[in-house]
Short mmCIF file of C-alpha atoms in Angstrom, two decimals:
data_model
loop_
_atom_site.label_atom_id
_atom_site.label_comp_id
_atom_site.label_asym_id
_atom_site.label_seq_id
_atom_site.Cartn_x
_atom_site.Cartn_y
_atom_site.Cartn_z
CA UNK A 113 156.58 -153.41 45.46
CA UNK A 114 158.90 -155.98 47.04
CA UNK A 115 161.09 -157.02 44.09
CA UNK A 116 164.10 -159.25 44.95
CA UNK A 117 167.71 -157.96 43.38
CA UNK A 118 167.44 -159.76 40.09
CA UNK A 119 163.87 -158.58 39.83
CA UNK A 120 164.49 -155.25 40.14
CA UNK A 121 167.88 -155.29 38.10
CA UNK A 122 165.13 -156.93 35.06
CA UNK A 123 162.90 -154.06 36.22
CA UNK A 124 165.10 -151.52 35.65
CA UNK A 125 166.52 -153.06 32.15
CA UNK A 126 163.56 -152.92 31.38
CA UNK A 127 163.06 -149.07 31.63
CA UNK A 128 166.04 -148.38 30.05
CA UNK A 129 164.86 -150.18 26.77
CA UNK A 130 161.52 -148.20 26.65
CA UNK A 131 163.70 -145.23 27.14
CA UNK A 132 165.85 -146.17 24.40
CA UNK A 133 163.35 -147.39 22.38
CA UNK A 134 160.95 -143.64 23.22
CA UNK A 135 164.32 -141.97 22.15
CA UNK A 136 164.89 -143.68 18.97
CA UNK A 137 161.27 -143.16 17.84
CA UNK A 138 162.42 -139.26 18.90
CA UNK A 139 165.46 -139.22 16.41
CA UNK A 140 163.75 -141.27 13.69
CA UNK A 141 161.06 -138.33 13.76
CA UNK A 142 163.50 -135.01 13.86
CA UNK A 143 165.37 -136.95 11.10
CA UNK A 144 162.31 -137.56 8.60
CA UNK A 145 161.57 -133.90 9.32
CA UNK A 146 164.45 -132.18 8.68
CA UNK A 147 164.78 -134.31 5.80
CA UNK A 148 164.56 -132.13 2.21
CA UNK A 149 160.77 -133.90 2.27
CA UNK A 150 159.70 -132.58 5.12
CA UNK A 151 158.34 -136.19 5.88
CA UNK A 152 155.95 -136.56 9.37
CA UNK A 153 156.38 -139.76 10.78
CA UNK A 154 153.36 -140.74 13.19
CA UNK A 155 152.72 -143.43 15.34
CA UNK A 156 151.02 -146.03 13.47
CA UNK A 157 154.50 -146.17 10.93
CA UNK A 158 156.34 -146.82 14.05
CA UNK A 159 153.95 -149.16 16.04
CA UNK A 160 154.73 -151.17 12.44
CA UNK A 161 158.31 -151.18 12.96
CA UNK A 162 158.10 -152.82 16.54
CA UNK A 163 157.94 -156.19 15.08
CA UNK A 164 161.46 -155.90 13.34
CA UNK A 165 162.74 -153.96 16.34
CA UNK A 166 162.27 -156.99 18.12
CA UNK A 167 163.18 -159.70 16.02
CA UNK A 168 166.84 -157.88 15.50
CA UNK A 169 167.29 -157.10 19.44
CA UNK A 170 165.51 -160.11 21.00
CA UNK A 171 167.40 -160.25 24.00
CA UNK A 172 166.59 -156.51 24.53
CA UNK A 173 163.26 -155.08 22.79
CA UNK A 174 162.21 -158.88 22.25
CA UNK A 175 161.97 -159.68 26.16
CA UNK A 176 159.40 -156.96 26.66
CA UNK A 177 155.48 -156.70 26.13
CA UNK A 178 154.70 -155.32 22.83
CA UNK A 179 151.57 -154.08 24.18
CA UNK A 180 153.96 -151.98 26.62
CA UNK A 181 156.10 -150.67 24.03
CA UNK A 182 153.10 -149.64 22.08
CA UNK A 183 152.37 -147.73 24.97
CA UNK A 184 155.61 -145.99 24.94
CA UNK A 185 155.27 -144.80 21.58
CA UNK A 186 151.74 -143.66 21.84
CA UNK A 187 153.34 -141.61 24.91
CA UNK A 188 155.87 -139.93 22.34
CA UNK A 189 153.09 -139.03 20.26
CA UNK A 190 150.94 -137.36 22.48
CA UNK A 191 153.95 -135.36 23.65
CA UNK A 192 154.41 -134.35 19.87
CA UNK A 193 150.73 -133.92 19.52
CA UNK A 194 150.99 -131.54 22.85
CA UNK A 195 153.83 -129.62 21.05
CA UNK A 196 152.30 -128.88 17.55
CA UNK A 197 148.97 -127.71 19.99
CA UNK A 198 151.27 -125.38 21.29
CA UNK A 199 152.83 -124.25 18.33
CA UNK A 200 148.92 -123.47 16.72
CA UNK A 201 147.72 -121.83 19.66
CA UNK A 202 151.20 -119.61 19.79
CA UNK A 203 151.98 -120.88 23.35
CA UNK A 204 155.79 -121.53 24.04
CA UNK A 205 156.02 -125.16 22.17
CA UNK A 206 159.12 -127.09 24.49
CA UNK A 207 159.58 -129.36 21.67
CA UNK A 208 159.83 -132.93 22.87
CA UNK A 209 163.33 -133.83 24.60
CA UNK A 210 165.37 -136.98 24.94
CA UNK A 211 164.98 -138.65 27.87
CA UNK A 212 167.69 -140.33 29.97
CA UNK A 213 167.99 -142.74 31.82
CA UNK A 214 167.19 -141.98 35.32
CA UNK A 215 164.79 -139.62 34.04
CA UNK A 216 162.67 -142.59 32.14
CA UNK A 217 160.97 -144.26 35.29
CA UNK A 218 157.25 -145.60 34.11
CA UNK A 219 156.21 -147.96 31.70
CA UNK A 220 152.63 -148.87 30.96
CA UNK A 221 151.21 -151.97 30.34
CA UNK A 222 147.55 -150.96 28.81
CA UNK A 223 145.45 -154.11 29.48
CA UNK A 224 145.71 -156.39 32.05
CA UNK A 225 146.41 -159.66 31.11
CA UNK A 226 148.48 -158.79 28.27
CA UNK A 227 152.17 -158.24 29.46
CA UNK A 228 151.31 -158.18 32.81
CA UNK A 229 148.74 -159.55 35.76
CA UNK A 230 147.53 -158.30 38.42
CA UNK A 231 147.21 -160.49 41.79
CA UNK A 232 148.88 -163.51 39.65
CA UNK A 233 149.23 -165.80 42.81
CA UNK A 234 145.39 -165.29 43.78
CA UNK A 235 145.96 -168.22 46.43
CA UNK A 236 148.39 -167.06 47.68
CA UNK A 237 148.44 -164.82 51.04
CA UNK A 238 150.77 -162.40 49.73
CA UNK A 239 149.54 -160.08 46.14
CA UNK A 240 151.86 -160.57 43.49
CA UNK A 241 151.90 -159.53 40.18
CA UNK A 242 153.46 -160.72 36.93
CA UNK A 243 155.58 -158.92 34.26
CA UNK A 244 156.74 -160.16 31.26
CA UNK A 245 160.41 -160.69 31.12
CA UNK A 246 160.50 -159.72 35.17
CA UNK A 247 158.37 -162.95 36.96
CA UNK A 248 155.62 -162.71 39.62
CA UNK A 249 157.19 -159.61 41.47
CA UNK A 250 155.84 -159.13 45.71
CA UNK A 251 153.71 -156.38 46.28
CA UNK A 252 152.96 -154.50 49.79
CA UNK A 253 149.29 -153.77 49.31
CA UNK A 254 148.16 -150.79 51.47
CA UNK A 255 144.52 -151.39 50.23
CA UNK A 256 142.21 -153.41 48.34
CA UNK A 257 141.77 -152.58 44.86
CA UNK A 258 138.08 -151.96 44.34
CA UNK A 259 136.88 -152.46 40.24
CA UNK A 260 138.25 -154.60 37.73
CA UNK A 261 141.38 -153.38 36.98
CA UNK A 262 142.21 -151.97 33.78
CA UNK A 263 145.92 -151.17 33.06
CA UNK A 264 149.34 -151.46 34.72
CA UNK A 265 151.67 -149.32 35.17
CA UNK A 266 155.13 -149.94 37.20
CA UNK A 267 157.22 -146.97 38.93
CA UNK A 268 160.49 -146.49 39.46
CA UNK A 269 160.90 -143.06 42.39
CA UNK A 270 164.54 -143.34 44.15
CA UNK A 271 165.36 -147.23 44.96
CA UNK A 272 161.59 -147.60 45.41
CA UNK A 273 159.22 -149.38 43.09
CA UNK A 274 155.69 -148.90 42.62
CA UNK A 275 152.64 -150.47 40.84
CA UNK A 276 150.17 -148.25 39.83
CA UNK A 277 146.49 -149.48 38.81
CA UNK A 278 143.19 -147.93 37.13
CA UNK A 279 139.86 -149.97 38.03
CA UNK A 280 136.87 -149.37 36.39
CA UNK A 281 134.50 -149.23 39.02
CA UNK A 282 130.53 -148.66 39.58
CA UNK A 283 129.20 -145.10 39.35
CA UNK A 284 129.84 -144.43 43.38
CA UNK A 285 127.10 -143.51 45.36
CA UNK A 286 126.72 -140.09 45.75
CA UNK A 287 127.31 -138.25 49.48
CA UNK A 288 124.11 -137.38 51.78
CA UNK A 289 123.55 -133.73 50.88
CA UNK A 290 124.20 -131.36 53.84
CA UNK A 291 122.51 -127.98 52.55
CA UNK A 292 125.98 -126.18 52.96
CA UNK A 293 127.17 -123.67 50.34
CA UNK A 294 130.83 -122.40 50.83
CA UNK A 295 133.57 -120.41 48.62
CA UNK A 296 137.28 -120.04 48.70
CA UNK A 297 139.84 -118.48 48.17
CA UNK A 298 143.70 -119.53 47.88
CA UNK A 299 146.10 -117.45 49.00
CA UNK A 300 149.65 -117.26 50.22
CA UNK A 301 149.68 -116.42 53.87
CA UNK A 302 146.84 -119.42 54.53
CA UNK A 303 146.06 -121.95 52.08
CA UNK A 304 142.53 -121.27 51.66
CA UNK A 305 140.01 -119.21 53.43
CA UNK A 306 136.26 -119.98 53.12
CA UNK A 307 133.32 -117.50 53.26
CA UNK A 308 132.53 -119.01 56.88
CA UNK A 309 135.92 -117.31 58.18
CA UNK A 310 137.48 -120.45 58.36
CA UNK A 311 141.04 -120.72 57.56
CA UNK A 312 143.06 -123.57 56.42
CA UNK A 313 146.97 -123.21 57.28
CA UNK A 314 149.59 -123.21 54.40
CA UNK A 315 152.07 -126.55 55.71
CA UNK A 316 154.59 -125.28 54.29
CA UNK A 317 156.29 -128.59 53.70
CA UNK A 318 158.82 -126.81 51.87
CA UNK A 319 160.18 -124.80 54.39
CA UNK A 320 160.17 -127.37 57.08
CA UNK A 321 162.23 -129.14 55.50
CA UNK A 322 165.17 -126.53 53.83
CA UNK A 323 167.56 -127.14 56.38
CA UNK A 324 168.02 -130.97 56.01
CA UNK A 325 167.34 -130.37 52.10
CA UNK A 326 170.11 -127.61 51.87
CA UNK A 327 172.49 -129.52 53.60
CA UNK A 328 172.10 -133.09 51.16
CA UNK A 329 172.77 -130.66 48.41
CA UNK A 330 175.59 -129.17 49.76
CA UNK A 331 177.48 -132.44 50.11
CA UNK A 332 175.96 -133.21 46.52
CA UNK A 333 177.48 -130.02 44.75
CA UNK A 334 181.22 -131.50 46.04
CA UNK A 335 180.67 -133.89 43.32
CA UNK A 336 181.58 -133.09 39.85
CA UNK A 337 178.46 -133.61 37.23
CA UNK A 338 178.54 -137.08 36.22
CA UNK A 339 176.08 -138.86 34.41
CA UNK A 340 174.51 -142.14 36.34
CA UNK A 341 177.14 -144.71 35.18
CA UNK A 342 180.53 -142.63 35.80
CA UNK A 343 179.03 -141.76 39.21
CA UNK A 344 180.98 -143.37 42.32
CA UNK A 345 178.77 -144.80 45.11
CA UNK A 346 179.11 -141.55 47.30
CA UNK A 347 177.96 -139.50 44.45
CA UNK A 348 174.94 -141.89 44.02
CA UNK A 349 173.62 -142.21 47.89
CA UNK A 350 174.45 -138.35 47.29
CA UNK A 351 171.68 -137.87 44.74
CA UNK A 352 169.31 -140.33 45.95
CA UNK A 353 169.66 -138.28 49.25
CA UNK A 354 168.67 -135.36 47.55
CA UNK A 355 165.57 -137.07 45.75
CA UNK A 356 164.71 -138.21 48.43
CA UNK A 357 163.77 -135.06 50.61
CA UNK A 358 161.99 -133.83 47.60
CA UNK A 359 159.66 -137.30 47.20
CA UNK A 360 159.23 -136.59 50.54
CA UNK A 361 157.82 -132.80 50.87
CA UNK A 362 156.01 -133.92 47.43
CA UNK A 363 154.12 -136.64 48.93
CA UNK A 364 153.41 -134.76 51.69
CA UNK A 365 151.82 -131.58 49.41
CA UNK A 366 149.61 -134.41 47.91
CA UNK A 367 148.27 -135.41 51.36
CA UNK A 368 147.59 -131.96 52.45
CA UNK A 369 145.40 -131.34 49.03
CA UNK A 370 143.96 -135.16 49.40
CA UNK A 371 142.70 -134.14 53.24
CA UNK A 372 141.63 -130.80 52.34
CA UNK A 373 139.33 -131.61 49.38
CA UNK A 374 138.11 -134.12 51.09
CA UNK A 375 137.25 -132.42 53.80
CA UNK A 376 135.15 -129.36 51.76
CA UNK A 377 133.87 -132.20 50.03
CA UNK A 378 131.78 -134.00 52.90
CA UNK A 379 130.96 -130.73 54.77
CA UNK A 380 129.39 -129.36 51.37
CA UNK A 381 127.14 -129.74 48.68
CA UNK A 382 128.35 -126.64 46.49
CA UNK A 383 132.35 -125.27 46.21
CA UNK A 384 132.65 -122.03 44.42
CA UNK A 385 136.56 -121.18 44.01
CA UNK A 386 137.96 -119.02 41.78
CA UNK A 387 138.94 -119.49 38.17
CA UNK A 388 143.28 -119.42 37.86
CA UNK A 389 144.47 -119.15 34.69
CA UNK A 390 147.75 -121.49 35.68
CA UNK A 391 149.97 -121.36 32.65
CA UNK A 392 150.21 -117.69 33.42
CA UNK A 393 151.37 -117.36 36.62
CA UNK A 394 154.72 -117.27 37.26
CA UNK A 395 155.54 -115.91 33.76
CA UNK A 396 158.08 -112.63 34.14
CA UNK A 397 156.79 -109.16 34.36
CA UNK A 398 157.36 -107.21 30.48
CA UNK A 399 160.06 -105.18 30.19
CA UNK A 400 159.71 -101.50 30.49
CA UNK A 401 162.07 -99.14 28.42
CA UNK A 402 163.29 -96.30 30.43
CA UNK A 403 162.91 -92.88 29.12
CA UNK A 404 165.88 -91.39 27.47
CA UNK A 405 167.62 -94.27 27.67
CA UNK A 406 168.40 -96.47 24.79
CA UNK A 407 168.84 -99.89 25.93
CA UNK A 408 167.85 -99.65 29.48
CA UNK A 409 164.84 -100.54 31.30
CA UNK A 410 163.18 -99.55 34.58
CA UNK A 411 162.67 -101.64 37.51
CA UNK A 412 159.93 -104.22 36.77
CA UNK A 413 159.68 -105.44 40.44
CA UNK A 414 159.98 -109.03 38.87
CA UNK A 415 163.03 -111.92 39.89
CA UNK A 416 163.78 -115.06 39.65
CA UNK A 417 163.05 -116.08 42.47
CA UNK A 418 160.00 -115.19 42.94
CA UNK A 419 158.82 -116.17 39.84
CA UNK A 420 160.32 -119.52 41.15
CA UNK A 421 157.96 -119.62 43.63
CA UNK A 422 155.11 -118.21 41.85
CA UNK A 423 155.88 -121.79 40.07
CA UNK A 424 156.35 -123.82 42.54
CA UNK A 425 152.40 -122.17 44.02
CA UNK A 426 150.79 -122.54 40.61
CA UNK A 427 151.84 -126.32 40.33
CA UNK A 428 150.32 -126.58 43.99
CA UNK A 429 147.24 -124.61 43.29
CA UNK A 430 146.71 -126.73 39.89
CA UNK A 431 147.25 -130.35 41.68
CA UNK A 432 144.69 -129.10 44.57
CA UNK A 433 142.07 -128.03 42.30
CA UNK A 434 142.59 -131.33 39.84
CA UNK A 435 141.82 -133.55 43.05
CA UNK A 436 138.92 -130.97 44.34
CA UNK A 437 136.82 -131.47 41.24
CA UNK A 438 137.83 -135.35 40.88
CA UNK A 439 136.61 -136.10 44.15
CA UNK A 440 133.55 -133.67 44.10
CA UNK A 441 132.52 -135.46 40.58
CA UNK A 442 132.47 -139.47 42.74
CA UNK A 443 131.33 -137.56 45.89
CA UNK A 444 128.33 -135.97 43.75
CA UNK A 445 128.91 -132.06 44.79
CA UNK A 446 129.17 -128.94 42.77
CA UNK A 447 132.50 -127.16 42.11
CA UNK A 448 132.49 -123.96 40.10
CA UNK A 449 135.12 -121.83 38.89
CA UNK A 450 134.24 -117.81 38.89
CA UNK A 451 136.13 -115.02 37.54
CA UNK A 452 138.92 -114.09 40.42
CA UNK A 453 138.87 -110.22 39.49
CA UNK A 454 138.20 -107.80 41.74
CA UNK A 455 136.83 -110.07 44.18
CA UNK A 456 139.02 -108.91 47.31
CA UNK A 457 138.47 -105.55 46.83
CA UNK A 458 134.50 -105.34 46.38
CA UNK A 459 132.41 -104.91 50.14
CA UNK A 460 130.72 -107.76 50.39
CA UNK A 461 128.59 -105.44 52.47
CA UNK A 462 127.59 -102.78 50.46
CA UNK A 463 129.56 -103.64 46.75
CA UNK A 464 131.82 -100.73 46.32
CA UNK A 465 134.76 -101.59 44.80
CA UNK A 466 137.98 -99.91 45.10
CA UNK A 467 141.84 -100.89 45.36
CA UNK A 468 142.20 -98.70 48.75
CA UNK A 469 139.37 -101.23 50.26
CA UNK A 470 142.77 -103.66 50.60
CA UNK A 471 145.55 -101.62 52.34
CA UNK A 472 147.53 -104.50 53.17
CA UNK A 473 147.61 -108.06 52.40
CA UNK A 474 145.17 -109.39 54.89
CA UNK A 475 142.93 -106.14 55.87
CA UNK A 476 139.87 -105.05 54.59
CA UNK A 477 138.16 -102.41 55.00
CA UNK A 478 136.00 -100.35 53.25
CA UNK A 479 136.07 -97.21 52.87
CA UNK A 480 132.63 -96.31 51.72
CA UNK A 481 130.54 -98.43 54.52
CA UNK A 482 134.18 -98.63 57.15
CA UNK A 483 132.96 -102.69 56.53
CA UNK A 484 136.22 -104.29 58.18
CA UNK A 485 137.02 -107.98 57.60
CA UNK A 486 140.28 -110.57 56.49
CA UNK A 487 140.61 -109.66 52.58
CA UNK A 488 140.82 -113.68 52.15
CA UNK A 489 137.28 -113.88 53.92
CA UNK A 490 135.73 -111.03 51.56
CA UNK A 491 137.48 -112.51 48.32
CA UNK A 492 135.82 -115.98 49.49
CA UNK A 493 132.41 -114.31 49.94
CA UNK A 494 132.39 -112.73 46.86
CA UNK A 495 133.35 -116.05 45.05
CA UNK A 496 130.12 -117.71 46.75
CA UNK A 497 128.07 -115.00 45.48
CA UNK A 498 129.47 -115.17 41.89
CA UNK A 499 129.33 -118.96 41.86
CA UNK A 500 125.75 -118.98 43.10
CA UNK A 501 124.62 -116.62 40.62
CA UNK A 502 126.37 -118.59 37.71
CA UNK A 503 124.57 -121.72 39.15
CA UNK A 504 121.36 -120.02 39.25
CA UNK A 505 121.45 -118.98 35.45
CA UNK A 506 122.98 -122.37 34.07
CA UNK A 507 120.74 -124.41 35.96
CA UNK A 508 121.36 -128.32 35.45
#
């Protein structure tokens, strides 16, 4: 978007009253909880209370769409929701926390029409689009919107804002099939690796950019921690500096997974890949009591920084997968996910399986049949075979 200053000064008022407005709903729930009655407060008692909210702040809650600030507190209970999930299923809960203020940057509108409007100026050369309490706010367009749209949404990332739409659209028409069958396998050293011996290279946005990314938080950590409104200018363009690099090597991860699915999408009509259990990854080794020794433990081989990074690959490895089976579900293909185990370390040629088949990260070779091959290559092979054979017995 193109908002002018007073635009986006209403803009950003009016994220800080959603986020004041999520956070109060927040307290009003820990407080009825820890009360002696134990009382749960859920969403339709506090979509109630909007209409007093309003009437006492109206030159605050009451400039806003109520349809918006519905949306808001249906977005506090599905956190809550989430969290008692959690809590059944004996995951780690990460009860619901309050939000500040630069850390509150979406609202949703969930209708169009009602708060908001999409392409309000239709006449008019340049796309606009109108929120209430805000005005008919310029938009850059990079494409045409395609569907009816649905619901609003507006973005705050940096000094940037953004408008983000859902269209309800057609069923698409499916891709020409191709006959092509393919499995892969993610790894570290290359992104993927198919069972064609094709390779696709890890970016490493990351990396590339460390040096410039080090050096904006260097000058960032000369500041002392201040929150948003005790900061001095230099301490702001200092954090926005910061944010910036890392919109920037996270927009470019997205574009990397956006070309790559697409890519295994046209070239075929099944994708076999294997089956990551994400929460897990990433999680630290148990300890391991050492013998003799009250209170000490042996060497676990586990850090914290590489379970950093075992983070920051399982968020990658979920995002690519997410947009892999969205766009083989318009595209009309076939993605499967197959048990991972053992898959790099079974011959492909004759099936014996064996750790010493993998003597180092990217060799096979077997050492029943002396098969040699890349392990990534073999691990994708064996996915295809799995994923065909699940096909075969679950046909559609």
């Amino acid at each position: 978007m193109g908002p002018t200053v007073r635009q986006a000064q209403a803009l950003s008022e009016m994220l800080r009253d959603h986020c004041s407005l999520y956070n109060g709903a927040l307290q009003e729930r820990r407080d009825a909880y820890r009360h002696v009655s134990k009382t749960t407060v859920r969403y339709g008692m506090q979509s109630a209370q909007l209409k007093g909210i309003r009437a006492f702040a109206p030159e605050r809650q009451g400039r806003w769409s109520f349809s918006s600030q519905r949306a808001t507190l249906r977005r506090l209970d599905k956190a809550m929701q989430a969290f008692f999930r959690r809590v059944k299923s004996g995951e780690a809960p990460g009860y619901p926390r309050f939000r500040g203020v630069t850390w509150f940057d979406k609202v949703d509108f969930p209708k169009d029409g009602d708060g908001c409007r999409w392409d309000s100026a239709p006449h008019d050369p340049v796309t606009r689009v109108r929120f209430q309490g805000v005005g008919q706010v310029r938009v850059n367009r990079h494409r045409a919107v395609a569907g009816r749209v649905k619901t609003v949404s507006v973005k705050r990332e940096g000094r940037k804002w953004f408008v983000v739409l859902s269209a309800e659209q057609d069923q698409p028409e499916p891709l020409p099939a191709t006959g092509s069958v393919v499995g892969i396998d993610l790894g570290i050293a290359n992104f993927l690796a198919d069972s064609n011996g094709g390779f696709v290279s890890n970016p490493r946005h990351g990396r590339r950019a460390a040096q410039k990314l080090q050096a904006a938080q260097r000058a960032l950590s000369r500041f002392p921690r201040r929150k948003a409104k005790g900061r001095t200018a230099s301490h702001q363009r200092a954090v926005e500096k910061v944010a910036q690099f890392h919109g920037k090597v996270r927009r470019r991860r997205l574009d990397h997974a956006h070309k790559t699915a697409l890519g295994l999408v046209r070239a075929h009509d099944f994708i076999a890949h294997e089956a990551f259990r994400i929460r897990s990854m990433g999680k630290a080794p148990a300890p391991k009591p050492g013998p003799g020794r009250p209170g000490a433990f042996l060497s676990n081989g586990g850090c914290r920084q590489g379970r950093a990074q075992h983070v920051d690959r399982r968020c990658r490895l979920g995002v690519f997968l997410t947009i892999l089976h969205a766009r083989a579900e318009s595209a009309g293909r076939e993605v499967i996910a197959v048990d991972p185990r053992n898959t790099s370390r079974t011959c492909p040629a004759c099936g014996h399986m064996a750790k010493e088949n993998r003597p180092t990260q990217e060799k096979f070779h077997c050492v029943a049949c002396g098969h040699n091959a890349h392990a990534d290559t073999v691990g994708a092979t064996n996915v295809l075979r799995a994923g065909l054979v699940r096909r075969n017995a679950n046909p559609a």
